[in-house]
mmCIF file with all atom_site columns, C-alpha atoms in Angstrom:
data_model
loop_
_atom_site.group_PDB
_atom_site.id
_atom_site.type_symbol
_atom_site.label_atom_id
_atom_site.label_alt_id
_atom_site.label_comp_id
_atom_site.label_asym_id
_atom_site.label_entity_id
_atom_site.label_seq_id
_atom_site.pdbx_PDB_ins_code
_atom_site.Cartn_x
_atom_site.Cartn_y
_atom_site.Cartn_z
_atom_site.occupancy
_atom_site.B_iso_or_equiv
_atom_site.pdbx_formal_charge
_atom_site.auth_seq_id
_atom_site.auth_comp_id
_atom_site.auth_asym_id
_atom_site.auth_atom_id
_atom_site.pdbx_PDB_model_num
ATOM 1   C CA . LYS D 1 1   ? -20.101 85.881  25.670 1.00 60.00 ? 487 LYS D CA 1
ATOM 2   C CA . TYR D 1 2   ? -22.214 83.820  23.269 1.00 64.00 ? 488 TYR D CA 1
ATOM 3   C CA . ALA D 1 3   ? -23.591 81.648  26.080 1.00 66.00 ? 489 ALA D CA 1
ATOM 4   C CA . ASP D 1 4   ? -24.687 84.796  27.949 1.00 65.00 ? 490 ASP D CA 1
ATOM 5   C CA . MET D 1 5   ? -26.156 86.245  24.734 1.00 66.00 ? 491 MET D CA 1
ATOM 6   C CA . HIS D 1 6   ? -28.067 82.988  24.227 1.00 66.00 ? 492 HIS D CA 1
ATOM 7   C CA . SER D 1 7   ? -29.482 83.143  27.755 1.00 64.00 ? 493 SER D CA 1
ATOM 8   C CA . LYS D 1 8   ? -30.587 86.765  27.327 1.00 67.00 ? 494 LYS D CA 1
ATOM 9   C CA . GLY D 1 9   ? -32.106 86.128  23.897 1.00 72.00 ? 495 GLY D CA 1
ATOM 10  C CA . VAL D 1 10  ? -29.805 88.644  22.203 1.00 68.00 ? 496 VAL D CA 1
ATOM 11  C CA . ASN D 1 11  ? -28.908 87.891  18.585 1.00 72.00 ? 497 ASN D CA 1
ATOM 12  C CA . TYR D 1 12  ? -26.776 90.912  17.709 1.00 70.00 ? 498 TYR D CA 1
ATOM 13  C CA . ILE D 1 13  ? -23.500 91.788  19.409 1.00 66.00 ? 499 ILE D CA 1
ATOM 14  C CA . HIS D 1 14  ? -24.242 95.520  19.397 1.00 64.00 ? 500 HIS D CA 1
ATOM 15  C CA . LEU D 1 15  ? -27.390 94.918  21.485 1.00 63.00 ? 501 LEU D CA 1
ATOM 16  C CA . TYR D 1 16  ? -25.534 92.780  24.039 1.00 58.00 ? 502 TYR D CA 1
ATOM 17  C CA . GLU D 1 17  ? -24.643 94.389  27.342 1.00 65.00 ? 503 GLU D CA 1
ATOM 18  C CA . GLU D 1 18  ? -21.599 92.521  28.570 1.00 62.00 ? 504 GLU D CA 1
ATOM 19  C CA . GLY D 1 19  ? -21.595 91.157  32.084 1.00 60.00 ? 505 GLY D CA 1
ATOM 20  C CA . ASN D 1 20  ? -18.923 89.520  34.134 1.00 52.00 ? 506 ASN D CA 1
ATOM 21  C CA . ASP D 1 21  ? -20.696 86.403  35.377 1.00 57.00 ? 507 ASP D CA 1
ATOM 22  C CA . LEU D 1 22  ? -23.186 83.786  34.236 1.00 60.00 ? 508 LEU D CA 1
ATOM 23  C CA . ASP D 1 23  ? -26.205 82.252  35.858 1.00 65.00 ? 509 ASP D CA 1
ATOM 24  C CA . PHE D 1 24  ? -25.470 78.737  37.107 1.00 63.00 ? 510 PHE D CA 1
ATOM 25  C CA . ASN D 1 25  ? -27.445 76.967  34.355 1.00 69.00 ? 511 ASN D CA 1
ATOM 26  C CA . ILE D 1 26  ? -25.809 79.122  31.684 1.00 72.00 ? 512 ILE D CA 1
ATOM 27  C CA . GLY D 1 27  ? -22.456 78.120  33.186 1.00 71.00 ? 513 GLY D CA 1
ATOM 28  C CA . LEU D 1 28  ? -23.434 74.519  32.471 1.00 73.00 ? 514 LEU D CA 1
ATOM 29  C CA . TYR D 1 29  ? -24.417 75.492  28.914 1.00 76.00 ? 515 TYR D CA 1
ATOM 30  C CA . PHE D 1 30  ? -21.070 77.292  28.484 1.00 74.00 ? 516 PHE D CA 1
ATOM 31  C CA . TYR D 1 31  ? -19.143 74.174  29.519 1.00 74.00 ? 517 TYR D CA 1
ATOM 32  C CA . GLU D 1 32  ? -21.204 71.994  27.172 1.00 78.00 ? 518 GLU D CA 1
ATOM 33  C CA . LYS D 1 33  ? -20.496 74.302  24.229 1.00 79.00 ? 519 LYS D CA 1
ATOM 34  C CA . LEU D 1 34  ? -16.814 74.610  25.171 1.00 78.00 ? 520 LEU D CA 1
ATOM 35  C CA . CYS D 1 35  ? -16.358 70.836  25.402 1.00 79.00 ? 521 CYS D CA 1
ATOM 36  C CA . LYS D 1 36  ? -18.193 70.293  22.121 1.00 81.00 ? 522 LYS D CA 1
ATOM 37  C CA . LYS D 1 37  ? -16.138 72.906  20.270 1.00 80.00 ? 523 LYS D CA 1
ATOM 38  C CA . VAL D 1 38  ? -12.745 71.876  21.639 1.00 81.00 ? 524 VAL D CA 1
ATOM 39  C CA . LEU D 1 39  ? -13.120 68.120  22.048 1.00 79.00 ? 525 LEU D CA 1
ATOM 40  C CA . ASP D 1 40  ? -15.536 67.129  19.253 1.00 81.00 ? 526 ASP D CA 1
ATOM 41  C CA . ASP D 1 41  ? -15.508 69.683  16.426 1.00 79.00 ? 527 ASP D CA 1
ATOM 42  C CA . ASP D 1 42  ? -12.860 69.916  13.740 1.00 82.00 ? 528 ASP D CA 1
ATOM 43  C CA . ASP D 1 43  ? -12.226 73.539  14.806 1.00 78.00 ? 529 ASP D CA 1
ATOM 44  C CA . GLY D 1 44  ? -10.797 72.283  18.112 1.00 78.00 ? 530 GLY D CA 1
ATOM 45  C CA . LYS D 1 45  ? -8.222  69.999  16.491 1.00 80.00 ? 531 LYS D CA 1
ATOM 46  C CA . LYS D 1 46  ? -5.544  72.696  16.549 1.00 79.00 ? 532 LYS D CA 1
ATOM 47  C CA . TRP D 1 47  ? -5.950  73.011  20.339 1.00 79.00 ? 533 TRP D CA 1
ATOM 48  C CA . ARG D 1 48  ? -6.330  69.296  21.041 1.00 79.00 ? 534 ARG D CA 1
ATOM 49  C CA . ASP D 1 49  ? -3.138  68.422  19.200 1.00 82.00 ? 535 ASP D CA 1
ATOM 50  C CA . ASP D 1 50  ? -0.956  71.209  20.635 1.00 82.00 ? 536 ASP D CA 1
ATOM 51  C CA . PRO D 1 51  ? 0.600   70.219  24.001 1.00 81.00 ? 537 PRO D CA 1
ATOM 52  C CA . ALA D 1 52  ? 0.883   73.903  24.947 1.00 82.00 ? 538 ALA D CA 1
ATOM 53  C CA . PHE D 1 53  ? -2.925  74.023  25.332 1.00 81.00 ? 539 PHE D CA 1
ATOM 54  C CA . LYS D 1 54  ? -3.164  70.917  27.550 1.00 79.00 ? 540 LYS D CA 1
ATOM 55  C CA . PRO D 1 55  ? -3.855  72.918  30.767 1.00 80.00 ? 541 PRO D CA 1
ATOM 56  C CA . SER D 1 56  ? -6.669  74.749  28.946 1.00 77.00 ? 542 SER D CA 1
ATOM 57  C CA . MET D 1 57  ? -8.481  71.628  27.755 1.00 78.00 ? 543 MET D CA 1
ATOM 58  C CA . PRO D 1 58  ? -11.850 71.165  29.442 1.00 77.00 ? 544 PRO D CA 1
ATOM 59  C CA . GLU D 1 59  ? -12.695 67.797  30.939 1.00 77.00 ? 545 GLU D CA 1
ATOM 60  C CA . MET D 1 60  ? -15.770 66.056  29.534 1.00 78.00 ? 546 MET D CA 1
ATOM 61  C CA . LEU D 1 61  ? -18.245 65.246  32.332 1.00 78.00 ? 547 LEU D CA 1
ATOM 62  C CA . THR D 1 62  ? -21.882 64.239  32.489 1.00 80.00 ? 548 THR D CA 1
ATOM 63  C CA . ALA D 1 63  ? -24.368 67.015  33.235 1.00 74.00 ? 549 ALA D CA 1
ATOM 64  C CA . ILE D 1 64  ? -24.916 65.800  36.816 1.00 80.00 ? 550 ILE D CA 1
ATOM 65  C CA . LYS D 1 65  ? -21.191 65.553  37.571 1.00 82.00 ? 551 LYS D CA 1
ATOM 66  C CA . ARG D 1 66  ? -20.567 68.935  35.924 1.00 76.00 ? 552 ARG D CA 1
ATOM 67  C CA . LYS D 1 67  ? -23.311 70.524  38.046 1.00 75.00 ? 553 LYS D CA 1
ATOM 68  C CA . ILE D 1 68  ? -21.788 69.107  41.231 1.00 79.00 ? 554 ILE D CA 1
ATOM 69  C CA . GLU D 1 69  ? -18.326 70.194  40.094 1.00 77.00 ? 555 GLU D CA 1
ATOM 70  C CA . LEU D 1 70  ? -19.527 73.731  39.335 1.00 73.00 ? 556 LEU D CA 1
ATOM 71  C CA . ARG D 1 71  ? -21.356 74.036  42.637 1.00 75.00 ? 557 ARG D CA 1
ATOM 72  C CA . GLU D 1 72  ? -18.581 72.627  44.822 1.00 77.00 ? 558 GLU D CA 1
ATOM 73  C CA . LYS D 1 73  ? -15.372 73.659  43.066 1.00 74.00 ? 559 LYS D CA 1
ATOM 74  C CA . VAL D 1 74  ? -16.011 76.513  40.630 1.00 72.00 ? 560 VAL D CA 1
ATOM 75  C CA . ASP D 1 75  ? -18.461 78.764  42.484 1.00 69.00 ? 561 ASP D CA 1
ATOM 76  C CA . CYS D 1 76  ? -15.915 80.039  45.031 1.00 66.00 ? 562 CYS D CA 1
ATOM 77  C CA . ASN D 1 77  ? -18.176 82.626  46.671 1.00 66.00 ? 563 ASN D CA 1
ATOM 78  C CA . PHE D 1 78  ? -21.324 80.419  46.588 1.00 71.00 ? 564 PHE D CA 1
ATOM 79  C CA . ASP D 1 79  ? -23.546 83.055  44.951 1.00 71.00 ? 565 ASP D CA 1
ATOM 80  C CA . GLY D 1 80  ? -25.094 80.639  42.428 1.00 70.00 ? 566 GLY D CA 1
ATOM 81  C CA . ARG D 1 81  ? -23.343 82.376  39.534 1.00 70.00 ? 567 ARG D CA 1
ATOM 82  C CA . VAL D 1 82  ? -20.136 81.555  37.670 1.00 72.00 ? 568 VAL D CA 1
ATOM 83  C CA . SER D 1 83  ? -17.846 84.495  37.039 1.00 74.00 ? 569 SER D CA 1
ATOM 84  C CA . PHE D 1 84  ? -15.112 84.416  34.446 1.00 71.00 ? 570 PHE D CA 1
ATOM 85  C CA . LEU D 1 85  ? -12.520 84.678  37.209 1.00 73.00 ? 571 LEU D CA 1
ATOM 86  C CA . GLU D 1 86  ? -14.031 81.627  38.937 1.00 76.00 ? 572 GLU D CA 1
ATOM 87  C CA . TYR D 1 87  ? -13.888 79.716  35.650 1.00 74.00 ? 573 TYR D CA 1
ATOM 88  C CA . LEU D 1 88  ? -10.225 80.661  35.173 1.00 76.00 ? 574 LEU D CA 1
ATOM 89  C CA . LEU D 1 89  ? -9.349  79.725  38.755 1.00 76.00 ? 575 LEU D CA 1
ATOM 90  C CA . TYR D 1 90  ? -10.995 76.345  38.298 1.00 77.00 ? 576 TYR D CA 1
ATOM 91  C CA . GLN D 1 91  ? -9.506  75.662  34.875 1.00 78.00 ? 577 GLN D CA 1
ATOM 92  C CA . TYR D 1 92  ? -5.970  76.575  35.992 1.00 78.00 ? 578 TYR D CA 1
ATOM 93  C CA . ARG D 1 93  ? -6.244  75.217  39.544 1.00 76.00 ? 579 ARG D CA 1
ATOM 94  C CA . ASP D 1 94  ? -2.854  73.510  39.138 1.00 75.00 ? 580 ASP D CA 1
ATOM 95  C CA . PHE D 1 95  ? -1.216  76.938  38.830 1.00 74.00 ? 581 PHE D CA 1
ATOM 96  C CA . ALA D 1 96  ? -3.414  79.134  41.043 1.00 72.00 ? 582 ALA D CA 1
ATOM 97  C CA . ASN D 1 97  ? -4.994  78.679  44.458 1.00 69.00 ? 583 ASN D CA 1
ATOM 98  C CA . PRO D 1 98  ? -8.677  79.777  44.310 1.00 61.00 ? 584 PRO D CA 1
ATOM 99  C CA . ALA D 1 99  ? -8.951  80.073  48.084 1.00 64.00 ? 585 ALA D CA 1
ATOM 100 C CA . ASP D 1 100 ? -6.152  82.639  48.103 1.00 68.00 ? 586 ASP D CA 1
ATOM 101 C CA . PHE D 1 101 ? -7.822  84.788  45.432 1.00 62.00 ? 587 PHE D CA 1
ATOM 102 C CA . THR D 1 102 ? -11.214 84.585  47.156 1.00 62.00 ? 588 THR D CA 1
ATOM 103 C CA . PHE D 1 103 ? -9.709  85.542  50.498 1.00 67.00 ? 589 PHE D CA 1
ATOM 104 C CA . ARG D 1 104 ? -7.984  88.578  48.984 1.00 65.00 ? 590 ARG D CA 1
ATOM 105 C CA . ALA D 1 105 ? -11.152 89.637  47.145 1.00 63.00 ? 591 ALA D CA 1
ATOM 106 C CA . MET D 1 106 ? -13.220 89.413  50.333 1.00 62.00 ? 592 MET D CA 1
ATOM 107 C CA . LYS D 1 107 ? -10.567 91.303  52.292 1.00 60.00 ? 593 LYS D CA 1
ATOM 108 C CA . THR D 1 108 ? -10.584 94.241  49.863 1.00 56.00 ? 594 THR D CA 1
ATOM 109 C CA . ALA D 1 109 ? -14.361 94.281  49.299 1.00 54.00 ? 595 ALA D CA 1
ATOM 110 C CA . ASP D 1 110 ? -14.856 96.802  52.123 1.00 57.00 ? 596 ASP D CA 1
ATOM 111 C CA . VAL D 1 111 ? -12.075 99.093  50.906 1.00 63.00 ? 597 VAL D CA 1
ATOM 112 C CA . GLU D 1 112 ? -13.022 101.827 48.436 1.00 72.00 ? 598 GLU D CA 1
ATOM 113 C CA . GLU D 1 113 ? -11.377 101.544 45.026 1.00 72.00 ? 599 GLU D CA 1
ATOM 114 C CA . HIS D 1 114 ? -8.586  103.820 43.943 1.00 76.00 ? 600 HIS D CA 1
ATOM 115 C CA . PRO D 1 115 ? -9.834  107.014 42.205 1.00 84.00 ? 601 PRO D CA 1
ATOM 116 C CA . GLU D 1 116 ? -7.842  106.205 39.061 1.00 85.00 ? 602 GLU D CA 1
ATOM 117 C CA . ILE D 1 117 ? -9.593  102.837 38.763 1.00 80.00 ? 603 ILE D CA 1
ATOM 118 C CA . LEU D 1 118 ? -12.983 104.511 39.179 1.00 82.00 ? 604 LEU D CA 1
ATOM 119 C CA . LYS D 1 119 ? -12.019 107.078 36.534 1.00 88.00 ? 605 LYS D CA 1
ATOM 120 C CA . ALA D 1 120 ? -10.909 104.324 34.129 1.00 85.00 ? 606 ALA D CA 1
ATOM 121 C CA . ARG D 1 121 ? -14.133 102.349 34.668 1.00 83.00 ? 607 ARG D CA 1
ATOM 122 C CA . LYS D 1 122 ? -16.238 105.434 33.994 1.00 88.00 ? 608 LYS D CA 1
ATOM 123 C CA . ALA D 1 123 ? -14.261 106.187 30.807 1.00 87.00 ? 609 ALA D CA 1
ATOM 124 C CA . LEU D 1 124 ? -14.671 102.579 29.653 1.00 86.00 ? 610 LEU D CA 1
ATOM 125 C CA . GLU D 1 125 ? -18.404 102.767 30.303 1.00 87.00 ? 611 GLU D CA 1
ATOM 126 C CA . GLU D 1 126 ? -18.663 105.924 28.176 1.00 89.00 ? 612 GLU D CA 1
ATOM 127 C CA . VAL D 1 127 ? -16.666 104.367 25.333 1.00 87.00 ? 613 VAL D CA 1
ATOM 128 C CA . ASN D 1 128 ? -18.837 101.227 25.446 1.00 87.00 ? 614 ASN D CA 1
ATOM 129 C CA . LYS D 1 129 ? -21.971 103.386 25.184 1.00 88.00 ? 615 LYS D CA 1
ATOM 130 C CA . ALA D 1 130 ? -20.494 105.207 22.177 1.00 88.00 ? 616 ALA D CA 1
ATOM 131 C CA . ILE D 1 131 ? -19.561 101.893 20.525 1.00 87.00 ? 617 ILE D CA 1
ATOM 132 C CA . GLN D 1 132 ? -23.072 100.520 21.097 1.00 88.00 ? 618 GLN D CA 1
ATOM 133 C CA . ALA D 1 133 ? -24.565 103.684 19.560 1.00 89.00 ? 619 ALA D CA 1
ATOM 134 C CA . TYR D 1 134 ? -22.218 103.377 16.555 1.00 89.00 ? 620 TYR D CA 1
ATOM 135 C CA . GLU D 1 135 ? -23.063 99.677  16.057 1.00 88.00 ? 621 GLU D CA 1
ATOM 136 C CA . ALA D 1 136 ? -26.803 100.364 16.416 1.00 90.00 ? 622 ALA D CA 1
ATOM 137 C CA . GLU D 1 137 ? -26.646 103.129 13.799 1.00 90.00 ? 623 GLU D CA 1
ATOM 138 C CA . LYS D 1 138 ? -24.615 100.876 11.483 1.00 90.00 ? 624 LYS D CA 1
ATOM 139 C CA . HIS D 1 139 ? -27.157 98.073  11.902 1.00 90.00 ? 625 HIS D CA 1
ATOM 140 C CA . ARG D 1 140 ? -30.042 100.493 11.247 1.00 91.00 ? 626 ARG D CA 1
ATOM 141 C CA . LEU D 1 141 ? -28.366 101.751 8.066  1.00 91.00 ? 627 LEU D CA 1
ATOM 142 C CA . GLU D 1 142 ? -27.625 98.199  6.889  1.00 91.00 ? 628 GLU D CA 1
ATOM 143 C CA . THR D 1 143 ? -31.298 97.327  7.349  1.00 90.00 ? 629 THR D CA 1
ATOM 144 C CA . GLU D 1 144 ? -32.404 100.495 5.535  1.00 91.00 ? 630 GLU D CA 1
ATOM 145 C CA . ALA D 1 145 ? -29.919 99.860  2.712  1.00 91.00 ? 631 ALA D CA 1
ATOM 146 C CA . ASP D 1 146 ? -31.777 96.667  1.798  1.00 90.00 ? 632 ASP D CA 1
ATOM 147 C CA . LYS D 1 147 ? -34.900 98.681  0.961  1.00 89.00 ? 633 LYS D CA 1
ATOM 148 C CA . PRO D 1 148 ? -35.533 99.660  -2.655 1.00 90.00 ? 634 PRO D CA 1
ATOM 149 C CA . GLY D 1 149 ? -35.754 103.208 -3.882 1.00 90.00 ? 635 GLY D CA 1
ATOM 150 C CA . VAL D 1 150 ? -34.468 106.489 -2.544 1.00 91.00 ? 636 VAL D CA 1
ATOM 151 C CA . LYS D 1 151 ? -34.457 105.433 1.114  1.00 89.00 ? 637 LYS D CA 1
ATOM 152 C CA . GLY D 1 152 ? -32.306 102.402 0.390  1.00 90.00 ? 638 GLY D CA 1
ATOM 153 C CA . LEU D 1 153 ? -29.911 104.375 -1.773 1.00 91.00 ? 639 LEU D CA 1
ATOM 154 C CA . GLY D 1 154 ? -29.654 107.133 0.825  1.00 92.00 ? 640 GLY D CA 1
ATOM 155 C CA . ALA D 1 155 ? -28.961 104.577 3.543  1.00 90.00 ? 641 ALA D CA 1
ATOM 156 C CA . LYS D 1 156 ? -26.225 102.991 1.390  1.00 92.00 ? 642 LYS D CA 1
ATOM 157 C CA . HIS D 1 157 ? -24.565 106.395 1.009  1.00 92.00 ? 643 HIS D CA 1
ATOM 158 C CA . GLN D 1 158 ? -24.848 107.122 4.729  1.00 91.00 ? 644 GLN D CA 1
ATOM 159 C CA . LEU D 1 159 ? -23.400 103.699 5.474  1.00 89.00 ? 645 LEU D CA 1
ATOM 160 C CA . ALA D 1 160 ? -20.484 104.407 3.143  1.00 89.00 ? 646 ALA D CA 1
ATOM 161 C CA . ILE D 1 161 ? -19.931 107.764 4.845  1.00 89.00 ? 647 ILE D CA 1
ATOM 162 C CA . LEU D 1 162 ? -20.062 106.124 8.281  1.00 87.00 ? 648 LEU D CA 1
ATOM 163 C CA . GLY D 1 163 ? -17.591 103.454 7.165  1.00 84.00 ? 649 GLY D CA 1
ATOM 164 C CA . ALA D 1 164 ? -15.201 106.032 5.714  1.00 84.00 ? 650 ALA D CA 1
ATOM 165 C CA . SER D 1 165 ? -15.398 108.308 8.736  1.00 85.00 ? 651 SER D CA 1
ATOM 166 C CA . PRO D 1 166 ? -12.650 108.216 11.351 1.00 86.00 ? 652 PRO D CA 1
ATOM 167 C CA . LEU D 1 167 ? -15.248 107.503 14.055 1.00 85.00 ? 653 LEU D CA 1
ATOM 168 C CA . ALA D 1 168 ? -14.637 103.733 14.192 1.00 80.00 ? 654 ALA D CA 1
ATOM 169 C CA . GLU D 1 169 ? -10.900 104.259 14.496 1.00 82.00 ? 655 GLU D CA 1
ATOM 170 C CA . GLN D 1 170 ? -11.433 106.891 17.206 1.00 86.00 ? 656 GLN D CA 1
ATOM 171 C CA . LEU D 1 171 ? -13.666 104.509 19.154 1.00 82.00 ? 657 LEU D CA 1
ATOM 172 C CA . ASN D 1 172 ? -11.072 101.727 18.920 1.00 78.00 ? 658 ASN D CA 1
ATOM 173 C CA . LYS D 1 173 ? -8.376  104.153 20.062 1.00 81.00 ? 659 LYS D CA 1
ATOM 174 C CA . SER D 1 174 ? -10.562 105.296 22.958 1.00 82.00 ? 660 SER D CA 1
ATOM 175 C CA . LEU D 1 175 ? -11.188 101.688 23.929 1.00 74.00 ? 661 LEU D CA 1
ATOM 176 C CA . ILE D 1 176 ? -7.457  100.950 24.037 1.00 77.00 ? 662 ILE D CA 1
ATOM 177 C CA . THR D 1 177 ? -6.406  104.130 25.841 1.00 73.00 ? 663 THR D CA 1
#
């Protein structure tokens, strides 16, 4: 998510429109950041030392080798983009056969999706729009609250009202159900 936000120049999560794949160069950036966080930083020590996370550990490669690896092994459908599913298939290639998943995805690409799935996607899209509106309003009020005087005080009160309202809980519930 943060690699995609970086590529789009988005600094705030509420302004980010989530996608499901990354441009090829951003895929390289994602791997660099992942390797740095897990293999070099102190934050990654808990994952490095735990044998349960061994299959999830990324392999450190040079940029040229990583680019070749991404192009030849990760990008299953050769569209020049790296989807999260392609990343997972590559990372857990010892447990899953990417060719099998790609074949099944291509086979069902011509078939129309089930109406319940379409209904669920539409509901999720509506909830995401409502969450973005809520986060944008919260951000606007936080910015206004920093101002001196009546406007700042009014924004602080509106922010307190927004925080105390059941709206955030309703949005979380809608997101789950």
